[in-house]
Short mmCIF file of C-alpha atoms and ligand atoms in Angstrom, two decimals:
data_model
loop_
_atom_site.label_atom_id
_atom_site.label_comp_id
_atom_site.label_asym_id
_atom_site.label_seq_id
_atom_site.Cartn_x
_atom_site.Cartn_y
_atom_site.Cartn_z
CA MET S 1 119.60 125.62 92.37
CA ASN S 2 117.32 122.75 92.83
CA VAL S 3 119.97 120.85 94.25
CA TYR S 4 120.71 123.68 96.67
CA ASP S 5 117.09 124.26 97.43
CA SER S 6 116.74 120.32 97.98
CA GLU S 7 119.49 120.48 100.60
CA GLN S 8 117.80 123.11 102.31
CA ILE S 9 114.59 121.52 102.41
CA ALA S 10 116.18 118.25 103.62
CA SER S 11 118.03 120.53 106.39
CA GLY S 12 114.61 121.83 107.62
CA LEU S 13 113.10 118.39 107.80
CA ARG S 14 116.19 116.83 109.56
CA THR S 15 115.31 119.37 112.61
CA MET S 16 111.80 117.71 112.63
CA GLY S 17 113.32 114.35 113.24
CA TYR S 18 112.98 113.09 109.63
CA GLN S 19 115.89 111.01 107.92
CA GLN S 20 116.57 110.75 104.38
CA ASP S 21 116.06 107.42 102.80
CA SER S 22 116.62 106.03 99.65
CA SER S 23 113.60 103.74 99.37
CA ILE S 24 110.45 105.78 98.72
CA LYS S 25 108.27 102.92 99.64
CA LYS S 26 109.38 103.11 103.21
CA ALA S 27 108.89 106.89 103.23
CA ASP S 28 106.48 108.48 105.58
CA LEU S 29 106.95 111.92 103.70
CA VAL S 30 107.95 112.39 100.02
CA ILE S 31 108.96 115.74 98.80
CA VAL S 32 109.22 116.35 95.14
CA ASN S 33 111.18 119.53 94.09
CA THR S 34 110.53 120.51 90.56
CA CYS S 35 111.63 122.61 87.66
CA SER S 36 109.89 124.47 85.10
CA ILE S 37 112.39 125.93 83.03
CA ARG S 38 111.43 124.13 79.82
CA GLU S 39 108.63 122.08 79.11
CA LYS S 40 110.08 118.73 79.52
CA ALA S 41 111.15 119.24 83.05
CA GLU S 42 107.83 120.01 83.73
CA GLN S 43 106.21 116.90 82.21
CA LYS S 44 108.82 114.87 84.21
CA ALA S 45 107.61 116.14 87.41
CA PHE S 46 103.87 115.43 86.81
CA SER S 47 104.81 112.03 85.55
CA PHE S 48 106.58 111.37 88.56
CA LEU S 49 103.86 112.75 90.65
CA GLY S 50 101.41 110.62 88.80
CA ARG S 51 103.37 107.46 90.13
CA LEU S 52 102.91 108.50 93.46
CA ALA S 53 99.24 107.80 93.56
CA SER S 54 99.46 104.29 94.07
CA LEU S 55 101.76 104.69 97.00
CA LYS S 56 99.35 107.22 98.62
CA MET S 57 96.55 104.54 98.14
CA LYS S 58 98.46 101.79 99.82
CA LYS S 59 99.66 104.05 102.61
CA PRO S 60 97.26 106.94 103.12
CA GLU S 61 99.01 108.40 106.20
CA LEU S 62 101.79 109.20 103.64
CA ILE S 63 102.44 113.04 103.28
CA ILE S 64 103.29 114.13 99.73
CA GLY S 65 104.50 117.68 98.92
CA VAL S 66 105.49 119.37 95.85
CA GLY S 67 108.04 122.14 95.80
CA GLY S 68 109.87 124.48 93.49
CA CYS S 69 109.15 126.29 90.24
CA VAL S 70 106.20 124.01 88.98
CA ALA S 71 104.53 124.38 92.39
CA GLN S 72 105.08 128.21 92.36
CA GLN S 73 103.76 128.26 88.85
CA GLU S 74 100.64 125.98 89.30
CA GLY S 75 99.88 126.60 92.68
CA LYS S 76 96.43 125.03 93.90
CA ARG S 77 95.90 123.57 90.31
CA ILE S 78 98.22 120.86 91.51
CA LEU S 79 95.78 119.72 94.28
CA SER S 80 93.03 119.36 91.62
CA ARG S 81 95.16 117.52 89.17
CA ALA S 82 96.75 115.17 92.06
CA PRO S 83 94.12 115.18 94.93
CA TYR S 84 96.53 112.82 96.86
CA ILE S 85 98.92 115.73 97.49
CA ASP S 86 98.97 117.46 100.80
CA ILE S 87 101.26 120.44 100.40
CA VAL S 88 102.14 122.73 97.47
CA PHE S 89 104.85 125.19 98.52
CA GLY S 90 106.41 127.63 96.13
CA THR S 91 110.10 128.59 95.79
CA HIS S 92 109.81 131.34 98.77
CA ALA S 93 108.15 128.94 100.95
CA VAL S 94 111.01 126.27 101.62
CA GLY S 95 111.76 128.09 105.11
CA ARG S 96 108.16 127.45 106.15
CA LEU S 97 107.95 124.11 105.04
CA PRO S 98 108.43 122.51 108.56
CA HIS S 99 105.92 124.48 110.22
CA HIS S 100 103.49 123.34 107.32
CA ILE S 101 104.21 119.63 107.88
CA LYS S 102 103.34 120.01 111.48
CA GLU S 103 99.96 121.57 110.69
CA ILE S 104 99.34 118.56 108.08
CA ARG S 105 100.38 116.13 110.98
CA LYS S 106 97.99 117.62 113.55
CA LYS S 107 95.04 118.52 111.24
CA ARG S 108 95.39 116.39 108.16
CA SER S 109 94.83 119.69 106.38
CA ARG S 110 95.90 120.50 102.52
CA ILE S 111 97.94 123.56 102.44
CA VAL S 112 98.92 125.71 99.40
CA ASP S 113 101.83 128.26 100.18
CA ILE S 114 103.03 130.11 97.17
CA GLU S 115 103.58 133.46 98.79
CA MET S 116 106.40 135.52 97.73
CA THR S 117 108.67 137.36 100.04
CA ALA S 118 110.76 140.62 99.25
CA THR S 119 114.21 139.35 100.42
CA ILE S 120 115.73 135.94 100.72
CA GLU S 121 116.35 136.18 104.63
CA GLU S 122 112.44 136.40 105.15
CA SER S 123 112.06 133.05 103.46
CA GLU S 124 115.54 131.21 104.29
CA GLY S 125 115.21 128.04 106.10
CA PHE S 126 117.92 126.26 108.25
CA ARG S 127 120.92 124.74 106.76
CA ASP S 128 122.94 121.94 108.48
CA PHE S 129 125.92 120.43 107.01
CA SER S 130 126.15 117.31 109.71
CA GLY S 131 127.08 114.02 108.19
CA ASN S 132 127.29 115.43 104.78
CA ARG S 133 130.85 115.78 103.69
CA GLY S 134 130.41 117.44 99.97
CA VAL S 135 133.61 118.49 98.42
CA SER S 136 132.02 120.49 96.09
CA ARG S 137 128.78 122.50 96.97
CA PHE S 138 126.39 125.02 95.74
CA VAL S 139 125.75 128.21 97.83
CA THR S 140 122.84 130.65 96.61
CA ILE S 141 123.89 134.40 96.84
CA MET S 142 120.81 135.67 94.99
CA ARG S 143 117.51 134.73 94.06
CA GLY S 144 115.01 135.69 91.19
CA CYS S 145 115.68 137.68 88.04
CA ASP S 146 114.60 141.07 86.50
CA ASN S 147 115.70 140.41 83.17
CA TYR S 148 112.84 139.23 81.46
CA CYS S 149 114.17 137.48 78.52
CA SER S 150 111.06 136.76 76.33
CA TYR S 151 111.34 132.96 76.49
CA CYS S 152 111.99 132.52 80.10
CA VAL S 153 109.94 131.59 83.29
CA VAL S 154 112.31 132.34 85.81
CA PRO S 155 111.18 135.97 86.78
CA PHE S 156 107.67 134.55 87.11
CA VAL S 157 108.54 131.70 89.12
CA ARG S 158 111.49 132.94 91.22
CA GLY S 159 110.40 136.38 91.61
CA ARG S 160 112.22 139.72 91.67
CA GLU S 161 115.97 139.64 91.95
CA THR S 162 117.61 139.93 95.40
CA SER S 163 120.88 139.15 96.80
CA ARG S 164 121.57 137.67 100.29
CA SER S 165 124.08 139.65 102.90
CA PRO S 166 127.63 138.87 102.28
CA GLU S 167 128.00 137.84 106.12
CA SER S 168 125.41 135.14 105.73
CA ILE S 169 127.13 133.88 102.50
CA ILE S 170 130.56 134.03 104.28
CA ASN S 171 129.19 132.14 107.31
CA GLU S 172 127.44 129.47 105.35
CA ILE S 173 130.70 129.04 103.15
CA LYS S 174 132.75 128.75 106.42
CA SER S 175 130.45 126.08 107.83
CA CYS S 176 130.59 124.30 104.50
CA VAL S 177 134.34 124.23 104.64
CA GLU S 178 134.28 123.15 108.34
CA SER S 179 132.36 120.03 107.11
CA GLY S 180 134.85 119.17 104.36
CA THR S 181 133.90 121.37 101.40
CA ARG S 182 136.83 122.58 99.27
CA GLU S 183 135.05 124.01 96.19
CA ILE S 184 131.84 126.31 96.43
CA THR S 185 129.89 127.40 93.23
CA LEU S 186 128.20 130.49 93.90
CA LEU S 187 124.47 130.63 92.42
CA GLY S 188 122.52 133.40 90.91
CA GLN S 189 120.82 134.11 87.67
CA ASN S 190 122.92 137.23 87.04
CA VAL S 191 125.90 137.31 89.70
CA ASN S 192 127.22 140.69 87.92
CA SER S 193 124.34 142.46 89.61
CA TYR S 194 125.05 141.00 93.09
CA GLY S 195 124.14 143.53 95.87
CA ILE S 196 123.55 146.41 93.50
CA LYS S 197 119.78 146.65 94.58
CA GLU S 198 120.47 146.29 98.19
CA ASN S 199 123.72 148.88 97.90
CA ARG S 200 125.86 145.80 99.29
CA ILE S 201 129.49 144.89 98.14
CA SER S 202 130.01 144.16 94.56
CA PHE S 203 130.36 140.75 93.06
CA ALA S 204 134.14 141.09 92.61
CA GLU S 205 134.57 142.41 96.29
CA LEU S 206 132.37 139.37 97.40
CA LEU S 207 134.63 137.21 95.68
CA SER S 208 137.68 138.60 97.15
CA TRP S 209 136.25 138.14 100.79
CA ILE S 210 135.58 134.59 99.88
CA ASN S 211 138.80 134.02 98.61
CA ASP S 212 140.22 134.83 102.02
CA ILE S 213 138.36 131.72 103.65
CA ASP S 214 141.02 129.36 104.91
CA GLY S 215 140.65 125.81 103.94
CA LEU S 216 138.62 126.60 100.87
CA PHE S 217 140.62 125.81 97.52
CA ARG S 218 138.23 126.67 94.67
CA ILE S 219 135.62 129.21 93.72
CA ARG S 220 133.11 128.92 90.88
CA PHE S 221 130.06 130.76 89.96
CA ILE S 222 127.10 130.39 87.73
CA THR S 223 125.62 132.26 85.66
CA SER S 224 126.94 135.85 84.49
CA HIS S 225 124.94 137.65 81.81
CA PRO S 226 126.78 138.75 78.91
CA LYS S 227 125.44 142.01 78.81
CA ASP S 228 126.67 142.87 82.29
CA PHE S 229 129.87 140.94 82.01
CA SER S 230 132.16 143.49 83.08
CA GLU S 231 135.84 144.35 83.18
CA ASP S 232 136.26 144.24 86.83
CA LEU S 233 134.77 140.54 86.78
CA MET S 234 137.50 139.62 83.80
CA VAL S 235 140.26 141.13 86.11
CA ALA S 236 139.02 138.81 89.05
CA PHE S 237 139.79 135.99 87.03
CA LYS S 238 143.43 137.13 87.21
CA ASP S 239 143.62 138.50 90.55
CA VAL S 240 141.19 136.20 92.93
CA ASP S 241 143.63 133.36 93.19
CA LYS S 242 141.00 130.57 94.18
CA LEU S 243 138.61 131.58 91.23
CA CYS S 244 138.53 128.97 88.75
CA ASN S 245 139.66 129.79 85.26
CA HIS S 246 136.37 128.90 83.87
CA ILE S 247 133.09 130.81 82.83
CA HIS S 248 129.79 129.95 81.88
CA LEU S 249 128.38 132.60 79.77
CA PRO S 250 124.91 131.72 78.02
CA VAL S 251 124.73 133.26 74.75
CA GLN S 252 121.60 131.49 73.68
CA SER S 253 121.87 132.57 69.94
CA GLY S 254 124.48 133.74 67.46
CA SER S 255 121.86 135.69 65.26
CA ASN S 256 121.25 139.55 66.26
CA GLN S 257 117.69 139.29 64.70
CA ILE S 258 117.08 136.37 67.44
CA LEU S 259 118.83 137.91 70.06
CA LYS S 260 116.57 140.93 69.95
CA LYS S 261 113.39 138.77 70.12
CA MET S 262 114.79 137.20 73.05
CA ASN S 263 115.15 140.42 74.75
CA ARG S 264 119.07 139.56 75.62
CA LYS S 265 120.29 143.16 75.04
CA TYR S 266 123.52 142.55 73.51
CA THR S 267 124.75 141.55 70.09
CA ARG S 268 126.78 138.79 68.75
CA GLU S 269 129.42 141.31 68.08
CA LEU S 270 129.48 142.61 71.57
CA TYR S 271 129.51 138.94 73.10
CA LEU S 272 132.50 137.91 70.64
CA GLU S 273 134.31 141.01 71.82
CA LYS S 274 133.97 140.32 75.58
CA ILE S 275 135.22 136.83 74.94
CA LYS S 276 138.17 138.38 73.19
CA LYS S 277 139.01 140.79 75.92
CA LEU S 278 138.56 138.20 78.66
CA ARG S 279 140.76 135.70 76.95
CA CYS S 280 143.45 138.52 77.07
CA PHE S 281 143.25 138.86 80.71
CA CYS S 282 143.08 135.03 81.18
CA PRO S 283 144.19 133.19 78.17
CA ASP S 284 143.65 129.57 79.32
CA ILE S 285 140.36 130.38 80.66
CA ALA S 286 137.60 127.57 79.52
CA VAL S 287 134.27 129.07 78.28
CA THR S 288 130.86 127.24 78.18
CA SER S 289 127.41 128.49 77.02
CA ASP S 290 123.78 127.70 76.86
CA PHE S 291 121.91 127.63 73.38
CA ILE S 292 118.23 127.60 72.55
CA VAL S 293 117.69 126.24 69.10
CA GLY S 294 114.39 126.91 67.28
CA PHE S 295 113.31 130.17 68.93
CA PRO S 296 109.84 131.35 67.19
CA GLY S 297 111.08 132.88 63.78
CA GLU S 298 114.65 131.37 63.70
CA SER S 299 115.39 130.78 60.11
CA GLU S 300 117.85 128.45 58.79
CA SER S 301 120.37 131.13 58.23
CA ASN S 302 119.87 132.50 61.88
CA PHE S 303 120.83 129.02 62.87
CA GLN S 304 123.76 129.02 60.63
CA GLU S 305 125.04 132.32 62.47
CA THR S 306 124.82 130.38 65.59
CA LEU S 307 127.05 127.42 64.35
CA ASP S 308 129.25 130.04 63.23
CA LEU S 309 129.55 131.93 66.42
CA ILE S 310 130.02 128.21 68.27
CA GLU S 311 133.20 127.96 65.85
CA LEU S 312 134.38 131.40 66.31
CA VAL S 313 134.49 131.11 70.09
CA ALA S 314 135.45 127.33 70.20
CA PHE S 315 133.48 126.63 73.42
CA ASP S 316 134.97 124.16 75.93
CA GLY S 317 131.31 122.78 76.36
CA LEU S 318 127.67 123.97 75.96
CA PHE S 319 124.20 122.95 76.89
CA ALA S 320 121.71 123.14 73.97
CA PHE S 321 118.11 122.99 74.26
CA ALA S 322 114.88 122.94 72.00
CA TYR S 323 112.92 126.20 72.39
CA SER S 324 109.60 125.39 74.51
CA ASP S 325 106.47 127.81 75.24
CA ARG S 326 106.62 128.44 79.03
CA PRO S 327 103.59 130.18 80.65
CA ASN S 328 103.22 133.76 80.85
CA THR S 329 106.27 134.30 78.67
CA PRO S 330 106.15 136.90 75.78
CA SER S 331 107.42 134.25 73.32
CA THR S 332 104.63 132.19 73.47
CA ARG S 333 102.73 134.63 71.43
CA PHE S 334 105.23 135.09 68.86
CA SER S 335 104.62 133.78 65.29
CA ASN S 336 106.56 131.27 63.06
CA LYS S 337 107.12 128.81 65.50
CA VAL S 338 109.57 126.29 64.46
CA SER S 339 108.30 122.36 64.05
CA GLU S 340 109.58 119.83 66.77
CA MET S 341 111.31 118.08 63.94
CA GLU S 342 113.13 121.03 62.69
CA LYS S 343 114.14 121.85 66.46
CA ALA S 344 115.56 118.16 66.90
CA GLU S 345 117.61 118.47 63.61
CA ARG S 346 118.89 121.59 64.41
CA LEU S 347 119.93 120.33 68.08
CA GLN S 348 121.63 117.42 66.78
CA LYS S 349 123.72 119.26 64.35
CA LEU S 350 124.71 121.96 66.90
CA LEU S 351 125.89 119.11 69.49
CA LYS S 352 127.70 117.31 66.60
CA LEU S 353 129.79 120.45 65.82
CA GLN S 354 130.42 121.21 69.40
CA GLU S 355 131.58 117.43 70.01
CA THR S 356 134.31 117.91 67.37
CA ILE S 357 135.35 121.15 69.05
CA THR S 358 135.38 119.49 72.58
CA ARG S 359 137.20 116.53 71.04
CA LYS S 360 139.98 118.77 69.71
CA LYS S 361 140.22 120.85 72.88
CA ASN S 362 140.43 117.65 75.13
CA ALA S 363 142.90 115.83 72.82
CA ALA S 364 145.17 119.20 73.25
CA LEU S 365 145.49 118.06 76.76
CA VAL S 366 147.23 114.78 76.48
CA GLY S 367 150.36 114.71 77.85
CA LYS S 368 150.03 117.84 80.07
CA THR S 369 149.58 118.07 83.68
CA VAL S 370 146.50 119.31 85.29
CA THR S 371 145.32 119.74 88.78
CA VAL S 372 142.41 117.94 90.02
CA LEU S 373 140.30 118.20 93.14
CA VAL S 374 139.50 114.68 94.10
CA GLU S 375 135.78 114.08 94.57
CA GLY S 376 135.61 110.49 94.95
CA LEU S 377 135.86 107.15 93.10
CA SER S 378 134.87 107.03 89.42
CA LYS S 379 131.78 105.47 88.17
CA LYS S 380 133.59 102.63 86.74
CA GLN S 381 135.35 102.09 90.18
CA ASP S 382 131.67 101.56 91.76
CA GLN S 383 131.36 98.61 89.88
CA ILE S 384 134.59 97.13 91.19
CA GLU S 385 133.54 95.74 94.70
CA VAL S 386 137.03 95.05 95.96
CA PRO S 387 139.85 96.38 93.84
CA SER S 388 142.47 93.68 93.68
CA ARG S 389 145.48 96.26 93.57
CA PHE S 390 146.03 99.52 94.67
CA ASP S 391 146.69 100.96 91.27
CA ASP S 392 143.22 99.54 90.13
CA ILE S 393 141.46 102.28 92.25
CA GLN S 394 140.37 104.92 90.04
CA TRP S 395 139.44 108.34 91.31
CA THR S 396 137.51 111.16 89.64
CA GLY S 397 137.62 115.03 89.84
CA ARG S 398 137.72 118.10 87.91
CA THR S 399 140.18 120.29 86.65
CA PRO S 400 139.97 124.28 87.38
CA THR S 401 138.33 124.51 83.91
CA GLY S 402 135.66 122.07 84.93
CA LYS S 403 136.91 119.01 83.04
CA ILE S 404 136.20 115.77 84.35
CA VAL S 405 139.38 113.68 84.94
CA ASN S 406 139.27 110.02 85.79
CA PHE S 407 142.71 108.82 87.14
CA ILE S 408 144.88 105.99 88.87
CA GLN S 409 147.70 106.55 91.23
CA ASN S 410 151.04 106.31 89.90
CA GLY S 411 153.36 104.01 91.84
CA SER S 412 152.54 101.92 94.74
CA ARG S 413 151.34 103.53 97.93
CA GLY S 414 154.99 102.96 99.67
CA LEU S 415 156.48 105.16 96.94
CA LEU S 416 154.57 108.20 97.63
CA ASN S 417 154.29 110.02 101.00
CA ASP S 418 150.91 110.80 100.82
CA ILE S 419 147.76 108.91 99.63
CA ILE S 420 145.13 110.22 97.60
CA ASP S 421 141.68 111.12 99.17
CA VAL S 422 138.57 113.07 98.52
CA GLY S 423 138.91 116.52 99.02
CA LYS S 424 142.88 116.79 98.06
CA LEU S 425 144.30 118.53 94.85
CA VAL S 426 146.31 116.10 92.89
CA ASP S 427 148.54 116.72 89.92
CA VAL S 428 147.55 114.25 87.13
CA SER S 429 149.12 113.66 83.80
CA ILE S 430 146.82 113.13 81.04
CA ASP S 431 146.94 110.07 78.81
CA LYS S 432 143.74 109.90 77.08
CA ALA S 433 141.08 112.24 76.03
CA TYR S 434 137.44 111.61 75.49
CA SER S 435 134.56 113.95 74.65
CA HIS S 436 133.13 114.26 77.90
CA SER S 437 136.22 113.25 80.17
CA LEU S 438 139.84 112.92 80.37
CA ALA S 439 141.84 109.79 81.92
CA GLY S 440 145.49 109.96 83.33
CA ARG S 441 147.82 109.16 86.42
CA SER S 442 148.52 111.15 89.32
CA VAL S 443 152.01 112.81 89.54
CA LYS S 444 151.95 114.63 92.67
CA ILE S 445 149.66 115.01 95.75
N1 5AD X 1 112.77 126.84 75.91
C1 5AD X 1 114.14 126.48 75.82
N2 5AD X 1 115.42 126.42 76.63
C2 5AD X 1 115.03 127.39 77.76
N3 5AD X 1 115.94 127.89 78.59
C3 5AD X 1 115.47 128.76 79.34
N4 5AD X 1 114.12 128.98 78.86
C4 5AD X 1 113.97 127.91 77.81
C5 5AD X 1 112.80 127.75 76.97
N5 5AD X 1 111.68 128.27 77.11
C6 5AD X 1 117.50 127.54 78.66
C7 5AD X 1 118.18 128.55 78.27
C8 5AD X 1 118.68 129.03 79.64
C9 5AD X 1 119.04 127.54 80.44
C10 5AD X 1 119.04 127.43 81.81
O1 5AD X 1 117.56 126.93 79.75
O2 5AD X 1 119.37 128.27 77.47
O3 5AD X 1 120.11 129.53 79.76
FE1 SF4 X 2 115.92 133.88 82.50
FE2 SF4 X 2 117.06 135.57 81.19
FE3 SF4 X 2 116.97 135.80 84.04
FE4 SF4 X 2 118.40 134.06 82.52
S1 SF4 X 2 118.77 136.14 82.58
S2 SF4 X 2 117.04 133.55 84.27
S3 SF4 X 2 117.25 133.55 80.85
S4 SF4 X 2 115.25 136.01 82.08
#
């Protein structure tokens, strides 16, 4: 979501004549887009802002802005904490940023805009895709969340749930595709409830509209809430041919006691049942998830239930986080907080278990052929300045299930009618499996 918002911020600034630069020292304007989902993210934002003070001292005309969730949460407190900041703009103020920057340039005023709007359209900024050929892009379809999980800051910093119109989503995807995008990931806190409040088309219908866009190869979405993960979406994995067979379905905990305290509104049994049903519709679907360890009151046996669920589901991958208190959330007032040491230990145990599962799953792909959407040269490739031979070139991309594949072209250029390039779909035979990636050779473009 922050990647998407940052692109929108950059688009608005480009309309004012600004250009993106990789050197912060040369900049006339620095915008820091922040995240407050966990305490660590917020600390990172403040430590980065701290480092900007000396920059401003050397160059007083520099304009510094802070946007995103920390800006929304802290508002004018940021200005007292960091007096060298010129503008604090919240999650609904992205579209108004260019106007504010003009005001600052004219009057050198300091601005705080954390006003929230009822619909996304009211606060939407301008997006242009010129000169930016991202093969895989995010497109926001919804904003905010009404679920109020007891640990989560999102409803407070992103506001009430609201959906964009299907027309504006389709238009945006079409312009992405025109500029070279082949895969889009639809973003929303809970895509299952897309359009319900506004009485728009359903999420499943939106998927089939997007499926009809020529030139688009792949559709993904994040995130779906287990309580609302419905059969029509399971069917979509079978019926919508561009929809990748991967679902990210955050479960957070395997303990009913903890799930209740988290206000997640489902049980471990319901979650397991949904996964079973989904795998009936789509047997080779990859399932990934999010977990929080050390939620207040999480006992050792509650944690064991989480480990047990991980083994039962055999996830393809997961993200796990140590619980942290977030402002305004109910769980900050819960008793029996778990110590930092215990949280760290549980996190390590959980990640270790998942690593063995991922390795096993990846190893099962050796000898198989997978289809990869080419995203560019692999990281290793970045280190080779001029490849000496054609088959030294290592490409990177993902399978429909979201696994990273690094591969070389099999055979010489002359033997193949086509050449590998960014944005192409390539069949790759897998030779090696690692815990975070696969390696192989191309078979067919
Ligand atoms: N502490 C730790 N992890 C959190 N998440 C959300 N809020 C918190 C918190 N207070 C995690 C959840 C969510 C992911 C995006 O971040 O696992 O799915
Ligand atoms: Fe946060 Fe829960 Fe909404 Fe996800 S569903 S954004 S965890 S409140």
